[in-house]
CSV table of C-alpha atoms and ligand atoms in Angstrom, one decimal:
chain,number,residue,atom,x,y,z
Y,1,MET,CA,12.4,5.9,5.4
Y,2,LYS,CA,15.1,5.2,7.8
Y,3,VAL,CA,16.8,1.9,7.3
Y,4,HIS,CA,20.0,0.1,8.4
Y,5,PHE,CA,21.8,-1.0,5.2
Y,6,GLU,CA,25.4,-2.1,4.6
Y,7,GLY,CA,26.5,-1.2,8.1
Y,8,GLU,CA,25.0,2.3,8.3
Y,9,SER,CA,21.8,4.0,9.0
Y,10,ARG,CA,20.4,5.9,6.0
Y,11,GLU,CA,17.3,7.3,4.3
Y,12,MET,CA,16.0,5.1,1.5
Y,13,HIS,CA,13.0,5.0,-0.8
Y,14,SER,CA,11.2,1.7,-1.6
Y,15,LEU,CA,12.2,2.0,-5.3
Y,16,TRP,CA,14.2,4.2,-7.6
Y,17,MET,CA,15.9,4.3,-11.0
Y,18,GLU,CA,19.6,4.0,-11.7
Y,19,GLY,CA,20.6,4.4,-15.3
Y,20,THR,CA,18.1,2.1,-17.1
Y,21,GLU,CA,17.7,-0.3,-14.2
Y,22,ILE,CA,14.8,-0.1,-11.7
Y,23,LYS,CA,15.9,-0.9,-8.1
Y,24,PHE,CA,13.5,-2.2,-5.5
Y,25,ILE,CA,13.9,-3.0,-1.8
Y,26,ASP,CA,13.1,-6.7,-2.1
Y,27,GLN,CA,10.1,-6.9,0.2
Y,28,ARG,CA,10.0,-10.7,0.0
Y,29,LEU,CA,13.1,-10.9,2.1
Y,30,LEU,CA,12.3,-8.4,4.9
Y,31,PRO,CA,12.7,-8.2,7.8
Y,32,HIS,CA,15.7,-10.4,8.1
Y,33,LYS,CA,17.5,-9.4,4.9
Y,34,LEU,CA,17.6,-6.0,3.2
Y,35,GLU,CA,18.6,-6.7,-0.4
Y,36,ILE,CA,18.1,-4.7,-3.6
Y,37,PHE,CA,16.3,-6.3,-6.6
Y,38,SER,CA,17.3,-4.9,-10.0
Y,39,ALA,CA,14.8,-4.9,-12.9
Y,40,LYS,CA,16.6,-4.7,-16.2
Y,41,ASN,CA,13.5,-4.9,-18.5
Y,42,VAL,CA,9.7,-5.2,-18.5
Y,43,LYS,CA,9.8,-8.9,-17.8
Y,44,ASP,CA,11.7,-8.2,-14.6
Y,45,VAL,CA,9.3,-5.4,-13.6
Y,46,ALA,CA,6.2,-7.5,-14.2
Y,47,PHE,CA,7.8,-10.3,-12.2
Y,48,ALA,CA,8.7,-7.9,-9.3
Y,49,ILE,CA,5.1,-6.7,-9.1
Y,50,LYS,CA,3.5,-10.2,-9.4
Y,51,ASP,CA,5.9,-11.9,-7.0
Y,52,MET,CA,5.6,-9.0,-4.5
Y,53,VAL,CA,9.2,-7.8,-4.6
Y,54,VAL,CA,7.3,-4.5,-4.6
Y,55,ARG,CA,3.8,-4.3,-3.3
Y,56,GLY,CA,1.2,-1.9,-1.9
Y,57,ALA,CA,-0.9,0.0,-4.4
Y,58,PRO,CA,1.0,3.3,-4.7
Y,59,ALA,CA,4.4,1.5,-4.9
Y,60,ILE,CA,3.0,-0.7,-7.7
Y,61,GLY,CA,1.9,2.4,-9.5
Y,62,ALA,CA,5.4,3.9,-9.1
Y,63,ALA,CA,7.0,0.7,-10.3
Y,64,ALA,CA,4.7,0.8,-13.4
Y,65,ALA,CA,5.6,4.4,-14.1
Y,66,LEU,CA,9.3,3.6,-14.0
Y,67,GLY,CA,8.7,0.4,-16.1
Y,68,MET,CA,7.1,2.5,-18.8
Y,69,ALA,CA,10.1,5.0,-18.8
Y,70,GLN,CA,12.5,2.1,-19.0
Y,71,ALA,CA,10.6,0.5,-21.9
Y,72,LYS,CA,10.6,3.8,-23.8
Y,73,ILE,CA,14.4,4.1,-23.4
Y,74,GLN,CA,14.7,0.5,-24.5
Y,75,LYS,CA,12.5,1.3,-27.6
Y,76,GLU,CA,9.9,-1.2,-26.6
Y,77,ASP,CA,6.3,-0.8,-27.9
Y,78,ARG,CA,4.6,1.3,-25.2
Y,79,ASN,CA,1.2,-0.3,-25.6
Y,80,LYS,CA,2.5,-3.8,-25.4
Y,81,VAL,CA,4.5,-3.0,-22.3
Y,82,ALA,CA,1.5,-1.3,-20.7
Y,83,ASN,CA,-0.6,-4.4,-21.4
Y,84,ILE,CA,2.0,-6.7,-19.8
Y,85,LEU,CA,2.0,-4.5,-16.7
Y,86,ARG,CA,-1.8,-4.2,-16.6
Y,87,GLU,CA,-2.0,-8.0,-16.1
Y,88,THR,CA,0.2,-8.1,-13.0
Y,89,ARG,CA,-2.1,-7.1,-10.1
Y,90,PRO,CA,-5.8,-6.5,-10.9
Y,91,THR,CA,-7.0,-4.8,-7.7
Y,92,ALA,CA,-4.4,-2.0,-7.3
Y,93,GLN,CA,-6.0,1.1,-8.9
Y,94,ASP,CA,-2.7,3.0,-8.8
Y,95,LEU,CA,-1.3,0.6,-11.3
Y,96,PHE,CA,-3.9,1.7,-13.9
Y,97,THR,CA,-3.6,5.4,-12.9
Y,98,ALA,CA,0.2,5.3,-13.4
Y,99,LEU,CA,0.0,3.4,-16.8
Y,100,ASP,CA,-2.7,5.8,-18.1
Y,101,PHE,CA,-0.6,8.8,-16.9
Y,102,MET,CA,2.6,7.5,-18.6
Y,103,LEU,CA,0.9,6.6,-21.9
Y,104,LYS,CA,-0.7,10.0,-22.1
Y,105,LYS,CA,2.7,11.8,-21.3
Y,106,ILE,CA,4.6,9.7,-23.8
Y,107,GLU,CA,1.9,10.4,-26.5
Y,108,GLU,CA,2.2,14.1,-25.7
Y,109,GLY,CA,6.0,13.8,-26.4
Y,110,ALA,CA,7.2,14.2,-22.8
Y,111,ASP,CA,10.5,12.8,-21.7
Y,112,PRO,CA,9.5,9.4,-20.2
Y,113,LYS,CA,12.1,9.5,-17.4
Y,114,GLU,CA,11.0,13.0,-16.4
Y,115,ALA,CA,7.3,11.9,-16.5
Y,116,ALA,CA,8.0,9.0,-14.3
Y,117,LYS,CA,10.0,11.2,-11.9
Y,118,ASP,CA,7.1,13.6,-11.8
Y,119,TYR,CA,4.7,10.8,-11.0
Y,120,ILE,CA,6.9,9.5,-8.2
Y,121,ASP,CA,7.6,13.0,-6.7
Y,122,ASN,CA,3.8,13.5,-6.8
Y,123,ILE,CA,3.2,10.2,-4.8
Y,124,LEU,CA,5.9,11.2,-2.3
Y,125,ASN,CA,4.2,14.6,-1.8
Y,126,LYS,CA,0.8,13.1,-1.6
Y,127,CYS,CA,1.9,10.7,1.1
Y,128,ARG,CA,3.5,13.5,3.1
Y,129,LYS,CA,0.3,15.5,2.9
Y,130,ILE,CA,-1.8,12.5,3.9
Y,131,GLY,CA,0.4,12.4,7.0
Y,132,GLU,CA,-0.1,16.1,7.8
Y,133,HIS,CA,-3.9,15.8,7.5
Y,134,GLY,CA,-4.2,12.5,9.2
Y,135,GLU,CA,-1.9,13.5,12.1
Y,136,THR,CA,-4.4,16.1,13.3
Y,137,LEU,CA,-6.9,13.2,13.9
Y,138,ILE,CA,-4.5,11.4,16.3
Y,139,LYS,CA,-4.6,12.5,19.9
Y,140,ASP,CA,-1.8,12.2,22.5
Y,141,ASP,CA,-1.8,8.7,24.2
Y,142,GLN,CA,-3.9,7.1,21.4
Y,143,ARG,CA,-3.6,3.5,20.5
Y,144,ILE,CA,-4.1,2.8,16.8
Y,145,LEU,CA,-4.7,-0.5,14.9
Y,146,THR,CA,-3.4,-1.0,11.4
Y,147,HIS,CA,-3.7,-3.9,9.0
Y,148,CYS,CA,-1.2,-5.1,6.4
Y,149,ASN,CA,1.5,-2.7,5.4
Y,150,ALA,CA,0.5,0.7,4.2
Y,151,GLY,CA,3.9,2.2,5.0
Y,152,ALA,CA,6.8,3.7,3.2
Y,153,LEU,CA,7.4,0.3,1.6
Y,154,ALA,CA,3.9,0.3,0.1
Y,155,THR,CA,4.4,3.8,-1.4
Y,156,VAL,CA,7.7,5.5,-2.2
Y,157,ASP,CA,8.2,6.9,1.3
Y,158,TYR,CA,6.1,7.9,4.4
Y,159,GLY,CA,3.2,5.5,3.6
Y,160,THR,CA,-0.5,6.1,3.6
Y,161,ALA,CA,-1.9,4.7,6.9
Y,162,LEU,CA,1.6,4.9,8.4
Y,163,SER,CA,2.2,8.5,7.4
Y,164,PRO,CA,-0.1,10.1,10.0
Y,165,ILE,CA,1.3,7.7,12.6
Y,166,ARG,CA,4.9,8.6,11.6
Y,167,LEU,CA,4.2,12.3,11.7
Y,168,ALA,CA,2.3,12.1,15.1
Y,169,HIS,CA,5.3,10.3,16.6
Y,170,ARG,CA,7.8,12.7,15.0
Y,171,GLY,CA,5.8,15.6,16.4
Y,172,GLY,CA,6.2,14.2,20.0
Y,173,LYS,CA,2.7,12.6,20.4
Y,174,ASN,CA,2.8,9.5,22.7
Y,175,ILE,CA,1.2,6.8,20.5
Y,176,PHE,CA,1.0,3.0,20.4
Y,177,VAL,CA,0.4,0.9,17.3
Y,178,PHE,CA,-1.3,-2.5,17.2
Y,179,VAL,CA,-0.1,-4.3,14.1
Y,180,ASP,CA,-2.2,-7.1,12.6
Y,181,GLU,CA,0.2,-9.9,11.4
Y,182,THR,CA,-1.8,-10.1,8.1
Y,183,ARG,CA,-1.7,-13.7,6.9
Y,184,PRO,CA,-1.0,-15.1,4.4
Y,185,ARG,CA,1.9,-12.9,3.3
Y,186,LEU,CA,2.5,-11.4,6.8
Y,187,GLN,CA,2.9,-7.8,5.6
Y,188,GLY,CA,2.1,-6.6,9.1
Y,189,ALA,CA,4.5,-8.8,10.9
Y,190,ARG,CA,7.3,-8.6,8.4
Y,191,LEU,CA,7.0,-5.1,7.0
Y,192,THR,CA,4.9,-2.8,9.3
Y,193,ALA,CA,6.7,-4.0,12.4
Y,194,TRP,CA,10.0,-3.4,10.6
Y,195,GLU,CA,9.2,0.1,9.6
Y,196,LEU,CA,7.9,1.0,13.1
Y,197,LEU,CA,10.9,-0.5,14.8
Y,198,ASN,CA,13.3,1.5,12.5
Y,199,GLU,CA,11.5,4.7,13.5
Y,200,GLY,CA,11.2,3.8,17.2
Y,201,ILE,CA,7.4,3.9,17.2
Y,202,PRO,CA,6.0,1.8,20.1
Y,203,HIS,CA,4.0,-1.1,18.8
Y,204,ALA,CA,2.9,-4.7,19.4
Y,205,LEU,CA,2.3,-7.4,16.8
Y,206,ILE,CA,-1.1,-9.2,17.3
Y,207,ALA,CA,-2.5,-12.3,15.7
Y,208,ASP,CA,-5.0,-11.6,12.9
Y,209,ASN,CA,-7.9,-12.9,15.0
Y,210,ALA,CA,-7.0,-10.8,18.1
Y,211,ALA,CA,-8.2,-7.3,17.1
Y,212,GLY,CA,-11.8,-7.8,18.2
Y,213,ASP,CA,-10.7,-8.8,21.7
Y,214,PHE,CA,-8.5,-5.7,22.1
Y,215,MET,CA,-11.3,-3.5,20.9
Y,216,GLN,CA,-13.7,-5.0,23.3
Y,217,ARG,CA,-11.2,-4.4,26.2
Y,218,GLY,CA,-11.1,-0.8,25.2
Y,219,GLU,CA,-7.4,-0.9,24.2
Y,220,ILE,CA,-7.8,0.4,20.6
Y,221,ASP,CA,-8.9,4.1,20.1
Y,222,MET,CA,-8.8,4.3,16.3
Y,223,VAL,CA,-8.1,2.2,13.2
Y,224,ILE,CA,-6.2,3.5,10.1
Y,225,VAL,CA,-5.8,1.3,7.0
Y,226,GLY,CA,-4.7,1.9,3.4
Y,227,ALA,CA,-6.6,1.0,0.3
Y,228,ASP,CA,-6.1,-0.7,-3.0
Y,229,ARG,CA,-9.1,0.8,-4.7
Y,230,ILE,CA,-11.8,3.2,-3.5
Y,231,THR,CA,-15.0,3.5,-5.5
Y,232,GLN,CA,-17.4,6.5,-6.0
Y,233,ASN,CA,-19.6,5.6,-3.0
Y,234,GLY,CA,-16.7,5.1,-0.7
Y,235,ASP,CA,-16.6,1.2,-0.7
Y,236,PHE,CA,-13.0,0.1,-0.9
Y,237,ALA,CA,-10.8,-2.9,-1.4
Y,238,ASN,CA,-7.9,-3.5,0.9
Y,239,LYS,CA,-5.9,-6.5,2.2
Y,240,ILE,CA,-8.0,-9.5,3.1
Y,241,GLY,CA,-9.2,-9.1,6.7
Y,242,THR,CA,-9.8,-5.4,6.5
Y,243,TYR,CA,-13.6,-5.9,6.2
Y,244,GLU,CA,-13.9,-7.8,9.5
Y,245,LYS,CA,-11.7,-5.1,11.3
Y,246,ALA,CA,-14.1,-2.4,10.0
Y,247,VAL,CA,-17.2,-4.2,11.2
Y,248,LEU,CA,-15.6,-4.8,14.6
Y,249,ALA,CA,-14.6,-1.1,14.9
Y,250,TYR,CA,-18.2,-0.1,14.0
Y,251,GLU,CA,-19.6,-2.5,16.6
Y,252,ASN,CA,-17.2,-1.1,19.2
Y,253,HIS,CA,-17.8,2.6,18.3
Y,254,ILE,CA,-14.1,3.0,17.3
Y,255,PRO,CA,-13.3,5.5,14.5
Y,256,PHE,CA,-12.1,3.8,11.3
Y,257,TYR,CA,-10.1,5.8,8.8
Y,258,VAL,CA,-8.9,4.9,5.3
Y,259,ALA,CA,-5.7,6.7,4.1
Y,260,ALA,CA,-5.1,6.9,0.4
Y,261,PRO,CA,-3.9,9.3,-2.3
Y,262,ILE,CA,-6.4,10.2,-5.0
Y,263,THR,CA,-4.5,8.0,-7.4
Y,264,THR,CA,-6.2,5.1,-5.5
Y,265,PHE,CA,-9.7,6.3,-6.3
Y,266,ASP,CA,-11.5,4.7,-9.2
Y,267,PHE,CA,-14.2,7.2,-10.1
Y,268,SER,CA,-15.5,4.9,-12.9
Y,269,LEU,CA,-16.9,2.4,-10.4
Y,270,ALA,CA,-20.2,3.1,-8.6
Y,271,ASN,CA,-19.5,0.8,-5.7
Y,272,GLY,CA,-17.3,-2.0,-4.4
Y,273,SER,CA,-19.1,-4.9,-6.0
Y,274,ALA,CA,-17.4,-4.1,-9.3
Y,275,ILE,CA,-13.8,-4.1,-7.9
Y,276,PRO,CA,-11.8,-7.0,-9.4
Y,277,ILE,CA,-10.4,-9.1,-6.6
Y,278,GLU,CA,-7.1,-10.8,-7.1
Y,279,GLU,CA,-7.0,-14.5,-6.1
Y,280,ARG,CA,-3.5,-15.6,-5.4
Y,281,SER,CA,-1.9,-19.1,-5.2
Y,282,GLN,CA,-3.1,-21.7,-2.7
Y,283,GLU,CA,0.5,-22.1,-1.6
Y,284,GLU,CA,0.5,-18.8,0.2
Y,285,VAL,CA,-2.2,-20.1,2.6
Y,286,LEU,CA,-0.9,-23.6,2.8
Y,287,LYS,CA,2.6,-22.6,3.7
Y,288,ILE,CA,4.4,-20.2,6.0
Y,289,GLY,CA,7.7,-19.4,4.1
Y,290,SER,CA,8.6,-22.8,2.7
Y,291,GLU,CA,7.0,-24.9,5.4
Y,292,LEU,CA,3.7,-26.6,4.7
Y,293,ILE,CA,1.3,-26.0,7.6
Y,294,ALA,CA,-1.6,-28.2,6.5
Y,295,PRO,CA,-1.8,-31.9,5.6
Y,296,SER,CA,-0.4,-32.4,2.1
Y,297,GLY,CA,-3.3,-32.5,-0.3
Y,298,THR,CA,-5.4,-29.9,1.5
Y,299,LYS,CA,-6.9,-27.3,-0.8
Y,300,ALA,CA,-7.0,-23.6,0.0
Y,301,ARG,CA,-8.7,-20.4,-1.2
Y,302,ASN,CA,-6.7,-17.1,-1.2
Y,303,PRO,CA,-8.5,-13.9,-2.2
Y,304,ALA,CA,-5.8,-11.2,-1.6
Y,305,PHE,CA,-8.3,-8.4,-0.8
Y,306,ASP,CA,-11.8,-7.9,0.5
Y,307,VAL,CA,-14.3,-5.1,0.1
Y,308,THR,CA,-15.4,-2.9,3.0
Y,309,PHE,CA,-18.6,-0.9,2.7
Y,310,ALA,CA,-18.5,2.9,3.0
Y,311,LYS,CA,-20.9,2.8,6.0
Y,312,TYR,CA,-18.1,1.5,8.2
Y,313,VAL,CA,-15.7,4.3,7.3
Y,314,THR,CA,-15.4,7.4,9.5
Y,315,GLY,CA,-13.3,9.3,7.0
Y,316,TYR,CA,-10.9,9.1,4.0
Y,317,ILE,CA,-7.6,10.8,4.7
Y,318,THR,CA,-6.2,12.1,1.4
Y,319,GLU,CA,-3.6,14.6,0.3
Y,320,THR,CA,-6.3,17.3,0.1
Y,321,GLY,CA,-7.9,16.7,3.4
Y,322,VAL,CA,-10.2,14.3,5.3
Y,323,PHE,CA,-13.5,13.5,3.6
Y,324,LYS,CA,-16.7,11.7,4.2
Y,325,ALA,CA,-18.0,9.1,1.6
Y,326,GLU,CA,-20.6,11.6,0.3
Y,327,GLU,CA,-17.8,14.1,-0.6
Y,328,ILE,CA,-15.7,11.7,-2.7
Y,329,SER,CA,-17.1,13.0,-6.1
Y,330,SER,CA,-15.5,16.4,-5.2
Y,331,LEU,CA,-12.1,14.8,-5.3
Y,332,LYS,CA,-12.4,13.9,-9.0
Y,333,SER,CA,-11.1,17.3,-10.0
Y,334,HIS,CA,-7.8,16.5,-8.2
Y,335,ALA,CA,-7.2,13.3,-10.1
Y,336,ILE,CA,-3.7,13.0,-11.7
Y,337,ARG,CA,-3.6,13.8,-15.4
A,401,MRU,O1,-1.0,-7.5,-1.5
A,401,MRU,P1,-0.4,-6.2,-1.1
A,401,MRU,O2,0.7,-6.3,0.0
A,401,MRU,O3,0.1,-5.4,-2.3
A,401,MRU,O4,-1.6,-5.4,-0.4
A,401,MRU,C1,-1.3,-4.1,0.1
A,401,MRU,C2,-2.5,-3.5,0.8
A,401,MRU,O5,-3.5,-4.1,0.9
A,401,MRU,C3,-2.3,-2.1,1.3
A,401,MRU,O6,-3.0,-1.8,2.4
A,401,MRU,C4,-2.7,-1.1,0.2
A,401,MRU,O7,-2.1,-1.4,-1.0
A,401,MRU,C5,-2.4,0.3,0.5
A,401,MRU,S1,-0.7,0.5,0.5
A,401,MRU,C6,-0.4,2.2,0.9
């Protein structure tokens, strides 16, 4: 992705390895500060994932792959490290895909740094291909709604939901993006708007409760979101608020697409009711930044994700093409091994 860093415009990934340190763009500080967080050991990597220095399912998977490589170099017990990382964010399927991939590669005697590099290169290619397939669905002059951040920051580069948008814009299509602010952590306002601005893609930030109104007015032509976990029948978990956007799109006859690499598919779950949903701290809802926005003593609930049923999804944009829910089982043969 294109970023402005240390006085110059340059291309950067969301995370990478330098020696034995894992470097992350610190997503907690964007959009006002672009700083790099260095993880020196598994404790730092687990903190970075839990505290959302790095976030977004494919980026969490990539962080875990690098974390496993780092642990092997530091002669840590691989199962112990994998278990620490497994405990960080329960909903993101890519975390488990990456850990299983790395454990298998290490057991087979592969070089751990090479295995992690392969995993990350793979994610990068998958996201580019999601862009190529998804871009064909976007027509000139279309207005697209997206929720949360499913951009380069949430992957390694390109993004999932933002990849088709990026490639449509780069290809000269005139598009406009509506960005849900995405409370409580404001990934839309802080991260998606930042990525779109850096790439010069026309957009407007809207309040989380405004999408229905824009749909009713006929101002939204399609919705593209990412996913944290997609089950066999096409139900999927994504950032809290996705479900209501899907129902609204359905009601307003607006196509609703989910963009995700096959690493996000959980072929072991029959439907969305079995997806573990992370509940985060009350503080995230009660505060914006460090400012308390409710009377002191107020309690809050904070599920980080919700489940959207397959019936609301027009298609799943993956690295191998665009599929209907009924076709998901055919993707199993493409799962990363
Ligand atoms: O809590 P987050 O910021 O990790 O949630 C991220 C999302 O919900 C994304 O939409 C999803 O991980 C897909 S990212 C390509």
